[in-house]
Short mmCIF file of C-alpha atoms and ligand atoms in Angstrom, two decimals:
data_model
loop_
_atom_site.label_atom_id
_atom_site.label_comp_id
_atom_site.label_asym_id
_atom_site.label_seq_id
_atom_site.Cartn_x
_atom_site.Cartn_y
_atom_site.Cartn_z
CA MET A 1 -9.21 3.55 4.45
CA LYS A 2 -6.89 1.30 6.32
CA LYS A 3 -3.25 2.06 6.23
CA ILE A 4 -1.73 -1.32 4.30
CA ASP A 5 1.81 -2.11 5.58
CA THR A 6 4.32 -3.55 3.01
CA SER A 7 7.23 -3.64 5.32
CA THR A 8 8.59 -6.92 6.66
CA SER A 9 11.17 -8.31 9.07
CA ILE A 10 13.57 -10.75 8.14
CA ASN A 11 14.31 -12.36 11.79
CA GLY A 12 14.48 -8.64 13.16
CA ILE A 13 16.00 -7.22 9.94
CA LYS A 14 13.67 -4.50 8.93
CA LEU A 15 12.84 -4.02 5.20
CA PRO A 16 10.87 -0.81 4.46
CA LEU A 17 9.23 -2.56 1.55
CA CYS A 18 9.12 -6.65 1.28
CA ILE A 19 10.69 -6.41 -2.35
CA MET A 20 14.02 -6.64 -3.27
CA ASN A 21 16.37 -7.19 -6.30
CA ALA A 22 17.68 -10.86 -6.78
CA SER A 23 21.29 -11.44 -6.76
CA GLY A 24 22.71 -11.42 -10.32
CA ALA A 25 20.07 -8.85 -11.55
CA LEU A 26 21.59 -5.39 -12.13
CA CYS A 27 23.24 -5.56 -9.12
CA SER A 28 27.21 -5.99 -10.41
CA THR A 29 28.60 -2.50 -10.89
CA ASN A 30 29.13 0.71 -9.09
CA LYS A 31 26.19 2.37 -11.00
CA GLU A 32 23.79 -0.74 -10.85
CA LEU A 33 24.49 -0.66 -7.09
CA SER A 34 24.19 2.90 -6.52
CA ASN A 35 20.66 2.86 -8.78
CA LEU A 36 19.60 -0.04 -6.50
CA LEU A 37 20.43 1.98 -3.09
CA ASN A 38 18.70 5.36 -4.59
CA SER A 39 15.49 3.03 -5.24
CA SER A 40 12.52 2.06 -3.39
CA SER A 41 13.56 -1.46 -2.97
CA GLY A 42 13.33 -2.84 0.57
CA GLY A 43 17.02 -3.90 0.39
CA VAL A 44 19.65 -4.34 -1.77
CA VAL A 45 21.28 -7.80 -3.01
CA THR A 46 24.70 -7.68 -4.37
CA LYS A 47 26.04 -10.31 -7.42
CA SER A 48 27.20 -13.00 -5.80
CA CYS A 49 31.03 -12.77 -5.45
CA THR A 50 33.95 -14.72 -5.34
CA TYR A 51 37.57 -13.78 -3.77
CA LYS A 52 39.10 -12.89 -7.33
CA SER A 53 37.09 -10.85 -9.99
CA ARG A 54 35.87 -13.11 -12.46
CA LYS A 55 35.20 -12.41 -16.23
CA GLY A 56 32.33 -15.38 -16.20
CA ASN A 57 31.39 -17.32 -19.14
CA VAL A 58 31.35 -16.51 -22.93
CA LEU A 59 29.08 -13.95 -24.47
CA PRO A 60 26.11 -14.21 -25.25
CA ARG A 61 25.22 -16.02 -22.13
CA TYR A 62 22.01 -14.28 -21.21
CA PHE A 63 18.68 -14.51 -23.19
CA GLU A 64 14.93 -13.41 -22.55
CA TRP A 65 11.58 -14.25 -24.09
CA ASP A 66 8.06 -13.64 -23.24
CA LEU A 67 7.74 -16.23 -20.52
CA GLY A 68 11.38 -16.39 -19.07
CA SER A 69 15.10 -16.07 -19.22
CA ILE A 70 18.02 -18.34 -19.54
CA ASN A 71 21.11 -17.59 -18.34
CA SER A 72 25.11 -18.90 -18.25
CA MET A 73 26.58 -16.15 -16.70
CA GLY A 74 29.35 -18.21 -14.76
CA LEU A 75 29.66 -15.62 -11.82
CA PRO A 76 31.11 -12.51 -13.59
CA ASN A 77 31.98 -10.31 -10.68
CA TYR A 78 34.45 -7.75 -9.37
CA GLY A 79 35.62 -9.86 -6.52
CA ILE A 80 34.56 -9.51 -2.80
CA ASP A 81 36.79 -6.57 -2.14
CA PHE A 82 34.99 -4.33 -4.76
CA TYR A 83 31.48 -4.87 -3.37
CA LEU A 84 33.12 -4.29 0.42
CA ASN A 85 34.81 -1.13 -0.48
CA PHE A 86 31.75 0.03 -2.85
CA LEU A 87 29.37 -0.38 0.30
CA GLU A 88 32.21 1.32 2.49
CA LYS A 89 31.88 4.44 0.80
CA LYS A 90 28.30 4.70 0.68
CA THR A 91 25.43 6.18 3.17
CA ILE A 92 23.16 3.26 3.46
CA ASP A 93 19.36 3.12 4.63
CA LYS A 94 18.22 -0.10 4.08
CA PRO A 95 19.68 -3.76 4.58
CA ILE A 96 22.61 -5.01 2.40
CA PHE A 97 22.47 -8.66 1.50
CA LEU A 98 25.72 -9.81 0.50
CA SER A 99 25.87 -12.53 -1.96
CA ILE A 100 28.94 -14.85 -1.93
CA SER A 101 29.62 -17.95 -3.94
CA GLY A 102 32.80 -19.21 -3.14
CA LEU A 103 34.00 -21.90 -5.66
CA SER A 104 35.14 -24.23 -2.90
CA GLU A 105 34.34 -24.57 0.69
CA GLU A 106 37.65 -23.02 1.85
CA GLU A 107 36.93 -20.14 -0.20
CA ASN A 108 33.50 -19.63 1.41
CA TYR A 109 35.05 -19.69 4.76
CA PHE A 110 37.30 -16.96 3.70
CA LEU A 111 34.34 -14.84 2.03
CA ILE A 112 32.29 -15.31 5.25
CA GLN A 113 35.19 -14.25 7.40
CA LYS A 114 35.88 -11.10 5.16
CA ALA A 115 31.94 -10.11 5.22
CA ASN A 116 31.95 -10.47 8.91
CA GLN A 117 34.38 -7.79 9.25
CA SER A 118 32.14 -5.14 7.16
CA SER A 119 29.81 -3.02 9.23
CA LYS A 120 28.01 -2.08 6.00
CA VAL A 121 26.84 -6.03 5.42
CA THR A 122 23.52 -6.47 7.20
CA ALA A 123 23.36 -10.19 6.04
CA ILE A 124 25.21 -12.72 4.07
CA GLU A 125 23.26 -14.69 1.37
CA LEU A 126 25.46 -17.57 0.84
CA ASN A 127 24.52 -18.80 -2.71
CA LEU A 128 24.75 -22.72 -2.93
CA SER A 129 22.82 -23.17 -6.07
CA CYS A 130 24.86 -21.26 -9.31
CA PRO A 131 24.22 -23.92 -11.98
CA ASN A 132 26.50 -22.51 -14.41
CA LEU A 133 30.14 -22.97 -13.66
CA ILE A 134 31.96 -24.86 -15.90
CA GLU A 135 35.11 -25.70 -13.34
CA LYS A 136 32.61 -27.10 -10.99
CA GLU A 137 29.61 -29.73 -11.89
CA ASN A 138 27.99 -30.04 -8.73
CA MET A 139 26.61 -27.51 -6.71
CA LEU A 140 26.49 -27.71 -2.86
CA GLY A 141 22.70 -27.21 -2.81
CA TYR A 142 22.30 -30.56 -4.32
CA ASP A 143 25.45 -32.53 -2.53
CA PHE A 144 23.37 -33.72 0.81
CA ASP A 145 26.28 -35.66 2.08
CA LYS A 146 28.45 -32.74 2.27
CA ILE A 147 26.09 -29.87 3.14
CA SER A 148 25.66 -30.43 6.67
CA ASN A 149 29.44 -30.55 7.85
CA PHE A 150 30.02 -27.56 5.65
CA ILE A 151 27.38 -25.49 7.23
CA GLU A 152 28.59 -26.77 10.76
CA ASN A 153 32.23 -25.30 9.92
CA ILE A 154 30.71 -21.81 8.96
CA PHE A 155 28.51 -21.48 12.39
CA LYS A 156 31.95 -22.19 14.09
CA PHE A 157 33.15 -19.05 13.48
CA ASN A 158 30.12 -16.85 11.67
CA LYS A 159 28.78 -13.97 13.59
CA LYS A 160 26.73 -12.23 11.03
CA PRO A 161 23.28 -13.33 9.94
CA LEU A 162 23.58 -15.86 7.39
CA GLY A 163 21.12 -17.25 4.98
CA ILE A 164 21.24 -19.48 2.15
CA LYS A 165 20.28 -19.51 -1.61
CA LEU A 166 18.75 -22.68 -2.50
CA PRO A 167 18.42 -24.07 -5.97
CA PRO A 168 14.84 -25.77 -6.60
CA TYR A 169 13.84 -29.12 -5.64
CA PHE A 170 11.72 -31.27 -7.16
CA GLN A 171 11.00 -34.33 -4.91
CA ASP A 172 9.42 -33.69 -1.26
CA ILE A 173 11.72 -35.99 0.32
CA HIS A 174 14.47 -33.90 -0.89
CA ILE A 175 13.11 -30.61 0.49
CA LYS A 176 12.22 -32.47 3.81
CA ASN A 177 15.87 -33.67 4.06
CA VAL A 178 17.46 -30.43 3.19
CA ALA A 179 15.02 -28.70 5.74
CA SER A 180 16.14 -31.05 8.81
CA ILE A 181 19.78 -30.37 7.97
CA LEU A 182 18.93 -26.47 8.02
CA ASN A 183 17.09 -27.08 11.26
CA GLN A 184 20.01 -27.64 13.20
CA PHE A 185 21.76 -24.60 12.61
CA PRO A 186 21.10 -20.92 13.58
CA ILE A 187 20.36 -20.00 9.55
CA PHE A 188 18.96 -16.47 9.61
CA PHE A 189 16.64 -17.05 6.08
CA ILE A 190 16.66 -19.24 3.15
CA THR A 191 16.18 -17.57 -0.25
CA CYS A 192 14.34 -20.10 -2.60
CA ILE A 193 14.68 -20.75 -5.55
CA ASN A 194 17.82 -19.93 -7.78
CA SER A 195 17.05 -20.71 -11.63
CA LEU A 196 16.09 -24.17 -12.81
CA PRO A 197 19.29 -25.55 -13.80
CA ASN A 198 20.22 -26.96 -17.40
CA GLY A 199 17.33 -25.69 -19.51
CA LEU A 200 17.52 -25.38 -22.90
CA PHE A 201 15.87 -22.51 -25.37
CA ILE A 202 16.02 -22.92 -29.07
CA ASP A 203 15.87 -20.43 -31.92
CA THR A 204 13.61 -22.37 -34.23
CA ASN A 205 14.54 -19.98 -37.34
CA LYS A 206 18.22 -20.71 -36.58
CA GLU A 207 17.65 -24.09 -35.37
CA SER A 208 20.31 -23.33 -32.76
CA VAL A 209 20.80 -22.88 -29.04
CA VAL A 210 20.76 -19.03 -27.84
CA ILE A 211 23.58 -18.71 -25.49
CA ARG A 212 26.86 -19.84 -26.18
CA PRO A 213 28.38 -21.44 -22.84
CA LYS A 214 27.74 -24.89 -22.21
CA GLY A 215 26.26 -25.78 -25.61
CA GLY A 216 23.32 -23.68 -24.91
CA PHE A 217 22.25 -25.08 -21.39
CA GLY A 218 21.47 -22.51 -18.60
CA GLY A 219 19.46 -21.48 -15.70
CA ILE A 220 15.88 -20.70 -16.43
CA GLY A 221 14.22 -17.92 -14.61
CA GLY A 222 11.19 -15.71 -14.94
CA ALA A 223 7.29 -16.25 -15.15
CA ILE A 224 7.92 -20.01 -16.26
CA ILE A 225 9.49 -20.97 -13.12
CA LYS A 226 6.90 -19.58 -10.85
CA PRO A 227 4.98 -22.76 -9.89
CA PHE A 228 8.37 -24.34 -8.85
CA ALA A 229 9.30 -21.24 -6.52
CA LEU A 230 5.69 -21.72 -4.82
CA ALA A 231 6.25 -25.48 -4.42
CA ASN A 232 9.45 -25.05 -2.81
CA ILE A 233 8.30 -21.89 -0.50
CA HIS A 234 5.44 -23.70 0.49
CA LYS A 235 7.10 -27.04 1.23
CA PHE A 236 10.27 -25.34 2.96
CA TYR A 237 7.59 -23.37 5.14
CA THR A 238 6.24 -26.60 6.28
CA TYR A 239 9.38 -28.33 7.35
CA LEU A 240 11.37 -25.56 8.41
CA ARG A 241 11.64 -24.34 11.76
CA LYS A 242 9.42 -21.33 12.10
CA ASP A 243 11.75 -18.96 13.27
CA ILE A 244 13.72 -19.26 9.43
CA PRO A 245 12.16 -16.87 7.48
CA ILE A 246 11.91 -17.66 3.53
CA ILE A 247 12.55 -15.17 0.92
CA GLY A 248 11.02 -16.15 -2.23
CA CYS A 249 12.40 -15.78 -5.52
CA GLY A 250 11.20 -17.02 -8.97
CA GLY A 251 8.67 -15.89 -11.53
CA ILE A 252 7.57 -12.63 -10.03
CA SER A 253 6.24 -9.90 -12.58
CA SER A 254 3.40 -8.53 -10.74
CA GLY A 255 1.83 -7.72 -7.40
CA LYS A 256 -0.57 -10.85 -7.91
CA ASP A 257 2.59 -13.25 -8.15
CA ILE A 258 4.00 -11.60 -4.98
CA PHE A 259 0.71 -12.10 -2.96
CA GLU A 260 0.93 -15.88 -4.09
CA HIS A 261 5.05 -15.87 -2.64
CA ILE A 262 3.60 -14.75 0.53
CA LEU A 263 0.62 -16.80 0.68
CA CYS A 264 2.91 -19.93 0.46
CA GLY A 265 5.10 -18.68 3.10
CA ALA A 266 7.48 -15.90 2.13
CA SER A 267 8.43 -13.23 4.23
CA ALA A 268 10.07 -11.14 1.49
CA VAL A 269 10.81 -11.83 -2.22
CA GLN A 270 13.20 -11.03 -4.66
CA ILE A 271 12.97 -10.10 -8.63
CA GLY A 272 15.30 -11.33 -11.11
CA THR A 273 14.34 -11.52 -14.55
CA GLN A 274 11.20 -8.91 -14.53
CA PHE A 275 13.92 -6.40 -12.77
CA MET A 276 16.31 -7.10 -15.77
CA LYS A 277 13.45 -6.11 -18.29
CA GLU A 278 12.12 -2.97 -16.21
CA GLY A 279 14.99 -1.44 -13.90
CA VAL A 280 14.46 0.10 -10.71
CA SER A 281 11.09 1.36 -11.48
CA ILE A 282 9.65 -2.08 -11.10
CA PHE A 283 9.72 -1.76 -7.25
CA LYS A 284 7.16 1.21 -7.04
CA ARG A 285 4.89 -0.75 -9.69
CA LEU A 286 5.03 -3.75 -7.59
CA LYS A 287 4.37 -2.13 -4.11
CA LYS A 288 1.14 -0.43 -5.77
CA GLU A 289 0.11 -3.69 -7.44
CA LEU A 290 0.42 -5.57 -4.12
CA ILE A 291 -1.23 -2.77 -1.95
CA PHE A 292 -4.06 -2.89 -4.54
CA ILE A 293 -4.73 -6.68 -3.93
CA LEU A 294 -4.53 -6.39 -0.15
CA GLU A 295 -6.83 -3.64 -0.30
CA LYS A 296 -9.35 -5.44 -2.05
CA LYS A 297 -8.92 -8.55 0.23
CA ASN A 298 -8.65 -6.36 3.05
CA TYR A 299 -5.54 -7.27 4.59
CA SER A 300 -3.66 -4.77 6.63
CA SER A 301 -0.24 -6.52 6.39
CA LEU A 302 1.71 -9.67 5.23
CA ASN A 303 1.41 -11.27 8.42
CA SER A 304 -2.60 -11.27 8.04
CA PHE A 305 -2.10 -13.85 5.28
CA LYS A 306 1.66 -15.24 5.18
CA GLY A 307 1.88 -19.02 4.78
CA LYS A 308 -2.17 -19.51 5.05
CA LEU A 309 -2.53 -21.30 1.63
CA LYS A 310 -5.62 -23.53 1.77
CA ASN A 311 -6.07 -26.60 0.81
CA PHE A 312 -8.46 -27.37 -2.65
CA GLN A 313 -12.09 -26.41 -1.37
C1 SIN B 1 25.68 -16.77 -12.69
O1 SIN B 1 26.43 -15.92 -12.62
O2 SIN B 1 25.99 -17.92 -13.27
C2 SIN B 1 24.27 -16.93 -11.93
C3 SIN B 1 24.57 -17.02 -10.55
C4 SIN B 1 23.42 -18.13 -9.93
O3 SIN B 1 22.57 -18.52 -10.65
O4 SIN B 1 23.59 -18.21 -8.87
#
């Protein structure tokens, strides 16, 4: 039987497997990150960090149901130094994506500068799409006026591979505009999509919301958001420069979901909600399921079908 290759390359960064965790899912603490380093994930993404450690929003702030999840975490993290020090002490055999999410543009410049100094950080994933900050209503990913100038400033000093985690967009023109801004810069990759902002999940018995922060509003993840993830990946694949790879994120719980993300143009994928449910054993299961599909379709690698979604026939 033909050997199936499920490895991938993000602009030259080699991932032994195209599947990794999404930032925020079980990647905040020493133990969670050690588990990920020892797992068969293709890379490790750290919890989006800020300069200082943060407790995040009040509990309860995460809730799961059969079709998805809602969260309003508010960026709880131990601060960038914790993540850089953790990595410094470890022997690492796969790419590390340090996720950063400063509360201001200046904080982001500072965090990027710090990340540039660490040889253990393979790439920076700059999160411009956290929907849950009480102190900051508008996320940069939706601020089309500011984003260009902000990215221009970053590339005046940044030397590390740097990708951007984007929020979901719902109009073609928005994706076209964002892609045309990103196309002007040496962006290393994009990750799309973050959770769908400002959803509401209701406990019918209690006639109440299920999380406490922000009146129950939060970012929606999991199976229910897959069509939006696929749409964003497919549109960005159309509009972005071909040398900017896409990391797909949103609604993956099976090998079939991964296949669809790659068919839309993703070069790798991240798992959030389903990884929270299953833990690190998920990577082996998803790899097996992906290989099963590729075998059936007679594809030997991701490149055989990446971005080749057909119109209705
Ligand atoms: C959070 O910490 O609120 C989630 C982070 C994110 O969605 O980017």
